[in-house]
Coordinates of C-alpha atoms in Angstrom, one line a residue:
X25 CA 0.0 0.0 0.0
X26 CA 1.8 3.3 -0.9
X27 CA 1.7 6.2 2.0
X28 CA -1.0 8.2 0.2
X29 CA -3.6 5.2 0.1
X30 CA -1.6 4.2 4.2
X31 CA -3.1 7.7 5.2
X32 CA -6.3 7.8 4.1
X33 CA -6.9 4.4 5.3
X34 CA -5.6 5.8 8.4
X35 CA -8.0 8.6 7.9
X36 CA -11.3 6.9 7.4
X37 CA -10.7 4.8 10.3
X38 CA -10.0 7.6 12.3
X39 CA -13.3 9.3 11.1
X40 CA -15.3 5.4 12.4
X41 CA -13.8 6.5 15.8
X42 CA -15.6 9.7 16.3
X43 CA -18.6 8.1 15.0
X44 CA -18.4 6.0 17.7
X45 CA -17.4 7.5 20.3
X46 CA -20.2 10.1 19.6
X47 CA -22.8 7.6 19.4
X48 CA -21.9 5.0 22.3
X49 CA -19.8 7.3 24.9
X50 CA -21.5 10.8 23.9
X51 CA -24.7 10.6 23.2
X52 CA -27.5 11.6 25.8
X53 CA -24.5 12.5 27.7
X54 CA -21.9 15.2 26.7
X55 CA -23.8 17.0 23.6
X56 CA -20.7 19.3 23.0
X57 CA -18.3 16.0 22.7
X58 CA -21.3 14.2 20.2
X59 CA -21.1 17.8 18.4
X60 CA -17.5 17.9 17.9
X61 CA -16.6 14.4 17.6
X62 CA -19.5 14.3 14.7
X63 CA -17.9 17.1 12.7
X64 CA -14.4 15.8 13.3
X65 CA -15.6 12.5 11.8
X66 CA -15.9 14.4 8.8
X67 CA -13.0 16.7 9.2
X68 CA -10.5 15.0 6.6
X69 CA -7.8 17.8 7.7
X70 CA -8.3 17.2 11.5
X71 CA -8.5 13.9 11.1
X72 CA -5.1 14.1 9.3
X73 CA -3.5 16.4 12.0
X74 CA -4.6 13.0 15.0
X75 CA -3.2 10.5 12.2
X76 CA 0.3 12.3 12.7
X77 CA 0.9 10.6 16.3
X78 CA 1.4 6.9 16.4
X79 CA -1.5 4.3 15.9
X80 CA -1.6 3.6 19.9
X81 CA -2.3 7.5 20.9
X82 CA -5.1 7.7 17.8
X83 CA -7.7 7.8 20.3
X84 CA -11.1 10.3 20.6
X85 CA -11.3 10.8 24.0
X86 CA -7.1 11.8 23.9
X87 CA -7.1 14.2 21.3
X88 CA -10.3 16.2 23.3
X89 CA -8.5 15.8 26.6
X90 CA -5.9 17.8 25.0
X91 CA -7.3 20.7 23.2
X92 CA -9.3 20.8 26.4
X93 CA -6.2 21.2 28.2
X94 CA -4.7 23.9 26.1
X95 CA -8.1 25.7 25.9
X96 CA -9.9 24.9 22.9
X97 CA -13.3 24.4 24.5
X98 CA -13.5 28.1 25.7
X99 CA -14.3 29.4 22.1
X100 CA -16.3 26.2 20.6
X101 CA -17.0 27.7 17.5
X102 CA -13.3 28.2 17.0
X103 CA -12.5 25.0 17.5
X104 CA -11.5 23.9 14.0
X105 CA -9.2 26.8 13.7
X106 CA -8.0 26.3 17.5
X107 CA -6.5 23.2 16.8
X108 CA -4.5 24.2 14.0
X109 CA -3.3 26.9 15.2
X110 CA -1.9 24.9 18.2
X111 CA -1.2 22.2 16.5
X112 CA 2.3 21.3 17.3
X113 CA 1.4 21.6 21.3
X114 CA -1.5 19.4 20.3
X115 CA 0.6 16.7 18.9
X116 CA 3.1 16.4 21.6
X117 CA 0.2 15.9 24.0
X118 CA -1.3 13.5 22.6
X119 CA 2.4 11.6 21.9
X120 CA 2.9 12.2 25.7
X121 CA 0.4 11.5 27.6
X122 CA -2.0 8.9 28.2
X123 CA -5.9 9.7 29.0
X124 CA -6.1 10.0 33.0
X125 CA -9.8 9.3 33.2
X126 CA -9.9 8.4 36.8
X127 CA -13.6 9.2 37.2
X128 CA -14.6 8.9 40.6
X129 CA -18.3 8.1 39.4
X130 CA -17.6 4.6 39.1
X131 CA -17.1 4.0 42.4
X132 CA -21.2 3.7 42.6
X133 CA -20.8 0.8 40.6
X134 CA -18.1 -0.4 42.3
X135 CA -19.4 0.0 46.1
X136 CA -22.3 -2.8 45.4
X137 CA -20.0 -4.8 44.0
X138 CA -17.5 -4.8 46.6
X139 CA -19.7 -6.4 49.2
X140 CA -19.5 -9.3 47.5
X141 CA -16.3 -11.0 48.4
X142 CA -15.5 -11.9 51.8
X143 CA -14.6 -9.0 54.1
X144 CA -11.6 -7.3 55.2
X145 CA -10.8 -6.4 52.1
X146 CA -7.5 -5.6 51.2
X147 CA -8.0 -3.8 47.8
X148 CA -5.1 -3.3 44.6
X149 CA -6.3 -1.4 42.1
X150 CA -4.6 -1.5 39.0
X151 CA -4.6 1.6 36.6
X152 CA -5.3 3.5 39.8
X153 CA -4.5 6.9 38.1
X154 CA -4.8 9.2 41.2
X155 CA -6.2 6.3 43.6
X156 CA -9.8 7.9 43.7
X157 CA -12.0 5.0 43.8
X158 CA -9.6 3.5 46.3
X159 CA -11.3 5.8 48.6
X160 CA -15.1 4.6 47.6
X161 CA -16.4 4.6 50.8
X162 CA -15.2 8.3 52.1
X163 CA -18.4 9.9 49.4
X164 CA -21.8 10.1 49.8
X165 CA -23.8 8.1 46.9
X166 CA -27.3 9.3 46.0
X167 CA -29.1 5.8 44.4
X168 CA -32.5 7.5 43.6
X169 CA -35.5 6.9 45.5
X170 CA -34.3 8.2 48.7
X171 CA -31.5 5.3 48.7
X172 CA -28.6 6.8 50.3
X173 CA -25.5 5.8 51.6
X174 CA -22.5 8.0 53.7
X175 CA -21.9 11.8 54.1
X176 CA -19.2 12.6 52.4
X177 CA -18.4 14.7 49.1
X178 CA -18.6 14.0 46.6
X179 CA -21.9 12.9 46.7
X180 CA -21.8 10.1 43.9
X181 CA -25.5 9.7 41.5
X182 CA -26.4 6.3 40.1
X183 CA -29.2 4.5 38.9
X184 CA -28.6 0.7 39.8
X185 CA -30.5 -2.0 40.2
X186 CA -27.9 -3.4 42.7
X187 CA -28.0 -1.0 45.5
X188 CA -25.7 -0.8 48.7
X189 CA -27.1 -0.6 52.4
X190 CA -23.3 -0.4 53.9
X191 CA -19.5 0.2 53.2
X192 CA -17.1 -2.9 53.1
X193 CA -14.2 -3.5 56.2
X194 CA -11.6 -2.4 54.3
X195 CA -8.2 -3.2 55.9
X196 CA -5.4 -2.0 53.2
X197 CA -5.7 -0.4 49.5
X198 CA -2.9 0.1 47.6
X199 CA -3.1 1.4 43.6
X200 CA -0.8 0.4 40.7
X201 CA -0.2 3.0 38.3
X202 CA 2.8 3.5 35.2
X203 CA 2.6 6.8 36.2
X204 CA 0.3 7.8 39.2
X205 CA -1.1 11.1 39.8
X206 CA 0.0 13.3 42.9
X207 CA -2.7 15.0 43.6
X208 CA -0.6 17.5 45.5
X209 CA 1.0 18.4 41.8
X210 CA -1.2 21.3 40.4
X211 CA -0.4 20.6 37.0
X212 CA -1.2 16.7 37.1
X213 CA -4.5 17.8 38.3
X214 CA -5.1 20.1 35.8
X215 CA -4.2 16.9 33.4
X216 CA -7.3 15.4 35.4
X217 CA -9.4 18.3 34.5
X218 CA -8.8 18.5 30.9
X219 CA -9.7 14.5 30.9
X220 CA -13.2 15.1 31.9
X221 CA -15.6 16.3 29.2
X222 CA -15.6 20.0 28.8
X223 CA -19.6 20.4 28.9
X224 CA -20.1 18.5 32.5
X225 CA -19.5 20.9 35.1
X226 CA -21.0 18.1 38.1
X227 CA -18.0 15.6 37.1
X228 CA -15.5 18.4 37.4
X229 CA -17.0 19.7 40.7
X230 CA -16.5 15.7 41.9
X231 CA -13.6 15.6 40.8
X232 CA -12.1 18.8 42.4
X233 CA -13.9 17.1 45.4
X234 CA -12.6 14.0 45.4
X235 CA -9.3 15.2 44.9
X236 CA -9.7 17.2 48.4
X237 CA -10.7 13.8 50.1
X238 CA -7.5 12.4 48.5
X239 CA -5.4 15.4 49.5
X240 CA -6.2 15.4 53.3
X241 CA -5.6 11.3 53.4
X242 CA -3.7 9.8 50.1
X243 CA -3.9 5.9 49.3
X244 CA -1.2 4.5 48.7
X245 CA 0.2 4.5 45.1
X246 CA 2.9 2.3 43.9
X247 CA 4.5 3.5 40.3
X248 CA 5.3 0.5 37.5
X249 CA 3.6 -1.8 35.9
X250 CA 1.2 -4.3 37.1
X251 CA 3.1 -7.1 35.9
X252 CA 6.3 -6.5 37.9
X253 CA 4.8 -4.9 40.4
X254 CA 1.2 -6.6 41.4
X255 CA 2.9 -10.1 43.0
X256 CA 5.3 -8.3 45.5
X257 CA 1.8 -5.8 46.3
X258 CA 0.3 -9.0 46.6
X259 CA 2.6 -10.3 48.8
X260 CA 2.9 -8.3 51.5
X261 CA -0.6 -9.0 52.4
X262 CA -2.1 -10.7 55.3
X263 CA -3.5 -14.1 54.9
X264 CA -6.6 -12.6 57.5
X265 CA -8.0 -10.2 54.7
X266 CA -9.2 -11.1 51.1
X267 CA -7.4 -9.8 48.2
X268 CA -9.2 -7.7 45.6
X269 CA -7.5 -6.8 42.6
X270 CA -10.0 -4.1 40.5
X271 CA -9.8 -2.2 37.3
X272 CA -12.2 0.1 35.4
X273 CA -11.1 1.0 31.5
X274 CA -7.6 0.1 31.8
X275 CA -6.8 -3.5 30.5
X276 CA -8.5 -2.0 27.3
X277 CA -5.6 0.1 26.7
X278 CA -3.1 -2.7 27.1
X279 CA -1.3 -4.6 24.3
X280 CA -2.4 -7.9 23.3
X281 CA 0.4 -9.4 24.9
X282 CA 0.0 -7.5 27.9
X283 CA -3.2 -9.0 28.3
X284 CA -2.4 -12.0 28.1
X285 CA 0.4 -11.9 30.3
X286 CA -1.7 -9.5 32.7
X287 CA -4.5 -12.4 32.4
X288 CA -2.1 -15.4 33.3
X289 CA -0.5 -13.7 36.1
X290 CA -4.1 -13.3 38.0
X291 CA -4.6 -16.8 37.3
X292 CA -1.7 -18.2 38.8
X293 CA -2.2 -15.6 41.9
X294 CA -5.6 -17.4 42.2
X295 CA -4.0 -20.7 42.5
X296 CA -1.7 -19.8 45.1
X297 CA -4.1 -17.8 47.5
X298 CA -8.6 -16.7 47.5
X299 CA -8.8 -13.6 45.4
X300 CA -11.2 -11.8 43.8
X301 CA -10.6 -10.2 40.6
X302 CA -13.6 -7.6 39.7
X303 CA -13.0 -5.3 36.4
X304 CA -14.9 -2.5 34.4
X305 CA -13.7 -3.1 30.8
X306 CA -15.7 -3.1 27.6
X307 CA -17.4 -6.5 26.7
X308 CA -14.6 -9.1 25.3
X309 CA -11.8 -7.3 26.9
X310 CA -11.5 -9.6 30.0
X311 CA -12.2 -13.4 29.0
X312 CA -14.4 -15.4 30.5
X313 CA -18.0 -13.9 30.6
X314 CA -20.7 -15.1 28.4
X315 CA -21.8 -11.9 27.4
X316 CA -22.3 -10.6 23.7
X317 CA -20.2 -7.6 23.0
X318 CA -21.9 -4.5 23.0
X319 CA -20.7 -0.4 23.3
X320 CA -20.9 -0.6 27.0
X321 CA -19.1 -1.1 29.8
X322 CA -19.2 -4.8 31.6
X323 CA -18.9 -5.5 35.1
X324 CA -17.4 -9.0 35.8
X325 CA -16.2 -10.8 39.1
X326 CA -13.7 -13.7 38.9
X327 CA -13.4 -15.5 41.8
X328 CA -10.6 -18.0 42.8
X329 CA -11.7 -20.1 45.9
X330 CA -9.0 -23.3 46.4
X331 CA -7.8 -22.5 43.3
X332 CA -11.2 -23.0 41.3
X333 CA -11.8 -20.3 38.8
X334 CA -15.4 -18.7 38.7
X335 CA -16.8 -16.0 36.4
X336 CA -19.9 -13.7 36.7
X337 CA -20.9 -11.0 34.5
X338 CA -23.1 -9.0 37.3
X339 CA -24.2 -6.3 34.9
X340 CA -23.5 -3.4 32.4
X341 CA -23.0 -0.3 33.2
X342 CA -22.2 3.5 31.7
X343 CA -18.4 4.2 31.5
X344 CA -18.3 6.8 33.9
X345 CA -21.0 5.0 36.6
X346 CA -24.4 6.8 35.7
X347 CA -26.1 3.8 35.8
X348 CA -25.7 0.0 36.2
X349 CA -28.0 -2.6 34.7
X350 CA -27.4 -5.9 37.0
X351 CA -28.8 -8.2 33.7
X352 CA -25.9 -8.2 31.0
X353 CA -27.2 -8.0 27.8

């Protein structure tokens, strides 16, 4: 294939990602990011400026997270001309960072679905990002219909048909991150920011909330990845508490190898020790669950009790925890 036909293959299947994005992630939910994403689709020049960094970094939600972050959603209108005008500071973000989505709103999901496994629990949470949802059960959640749980802020909205009536015993949480997020660094928070859709002024309130809670009493964050790093966190705790290793849209941005190898490793943790392995990933990512693939977001638990290996898929839910649907579809 000669680079001019490379390119504009590279193009149109750009152009399929904003489709999608704007239709499953956008839709109903962030009308300025279903706006823009629809007229990038068919944006062959813009499309052609995202196709300049590599393959791996060609993603919707990363080149938005970065003309957020440089200011392009303050003038929507200019937003065409925004982006080429800053297009080399563009590009270097999206070549240098990776999409820091650590939305606190999925810890409603989360929360009914950590009462499941035996209790204490000592918690890992890989792709941990700032460690947020490591501190689930310092918010308040709102679950509709007067059903309400804790005091805390951010106070956390969700729709679910599983609802909680308590927190977990948590003895230890610990998160796993390439590159975690000190929420003490003002810039890395800004990062944070420009991650969450520019037209959703409650997730950016939570998340300057959350990042208060996490300020006055930080989890702890370990940096590197989870396969060298997970077995010696692992380790060091107790036989008394239950391991629980969790992750919400991270393996998704793995390698296929890295899955694999991420995939082995939990199963041969499982043979050596009861753990439960809960994730967030889109259907098909994680293996196991006999689920159809669809645009959301699955919740499955993996349990390994004497070394057997059990998978549920408890539900689907929206990628940033709106809502969770405990039938899988």
């Amino acid at each position: 294939m000669s680079e001019p036909q490379a390119h504009m293959t590279d193009v149109a299947e750009l152009a399929r990602r904003f489709v999608s994005f704007a239709e499953v992630d956008c839709r109903g939910y962030s009308p300025l990011y279903e706006s823009l994403s629809l007229q990038i689709a068919e944006d062959t020049e813009l499309l052609g400026l995202l196709a300049r960094a590599r393959p791996g970094q060609r993603r919707p939600v990363l080149f938005l997270a970065a003309a957020n972050y440089l200011g392009g959603m303050d003038d929507v209108d200019r937003f065409r001309a925004f982006c080429f005008d800053n297009r080399d500071a563009l590009i270097e973000i999206i070549e240098t960072r990776a999409t820091q989505t650590n939305e606190v709103g999925r810890s409603a999901v989360l929360l009914p679905v950590l009462l499941r496994p035996p209790e204490p629990l000592a918690l890992v949470e890989v792709g941990a990002s700032a460690g947020l949802n490591l501190l689930f059960d310092r918010y308040g959640y709102d679950y509709g219909d007067g059903r309400r749980l804790g005091t805390g802020q951010p106070v956390l909205r969700c729709t679910s048909a599983l609802v909680p009536d308590r927190f977990p015993h948590v003895a230890s949480r610990v998160g796993i991150d390439r590159e975690p997020v000190d929420v003490h660094n003002d810039e890395a928070v800004r990062w944070l920011r420009a991650c969450v859709f520019a037209d959703q002024a409650e997730r950016v309130e939570r998340l300057e909330q959350a990042v208060a809670v996490a300020r006055r009493d930080p989890p702890a964050l370990v940096a590197g990845d989870a396969l060298d790093t997970l077995p010696a966190v692992a380790a060091g705790i107790p036989d008394d508490a239950h391991l629980v290793v969790f992750h919400t849209w991270v393996v998704t941005y793995f390698l296929r190898d890295e899955r694999a190898a991420f995939f082995a490793l939990l199963d041969e943790m499982g043979g050596q020790r009861d753990l439960t392995w809960i994730s967030a990933e889109a259907p098909g990512v994680v293996p196991g669950f006999d689920v159809d693939r669809g645009p959301m977001t699955l919740v499955g638990e993996i349990t390994y009790r004497a070394g057997r290996k059990t998978a549920t898929a408890l539900g689907v839910c929206h990628p940033h925890g709106a809502w969770l649907n405990s039938t899988p579809v």
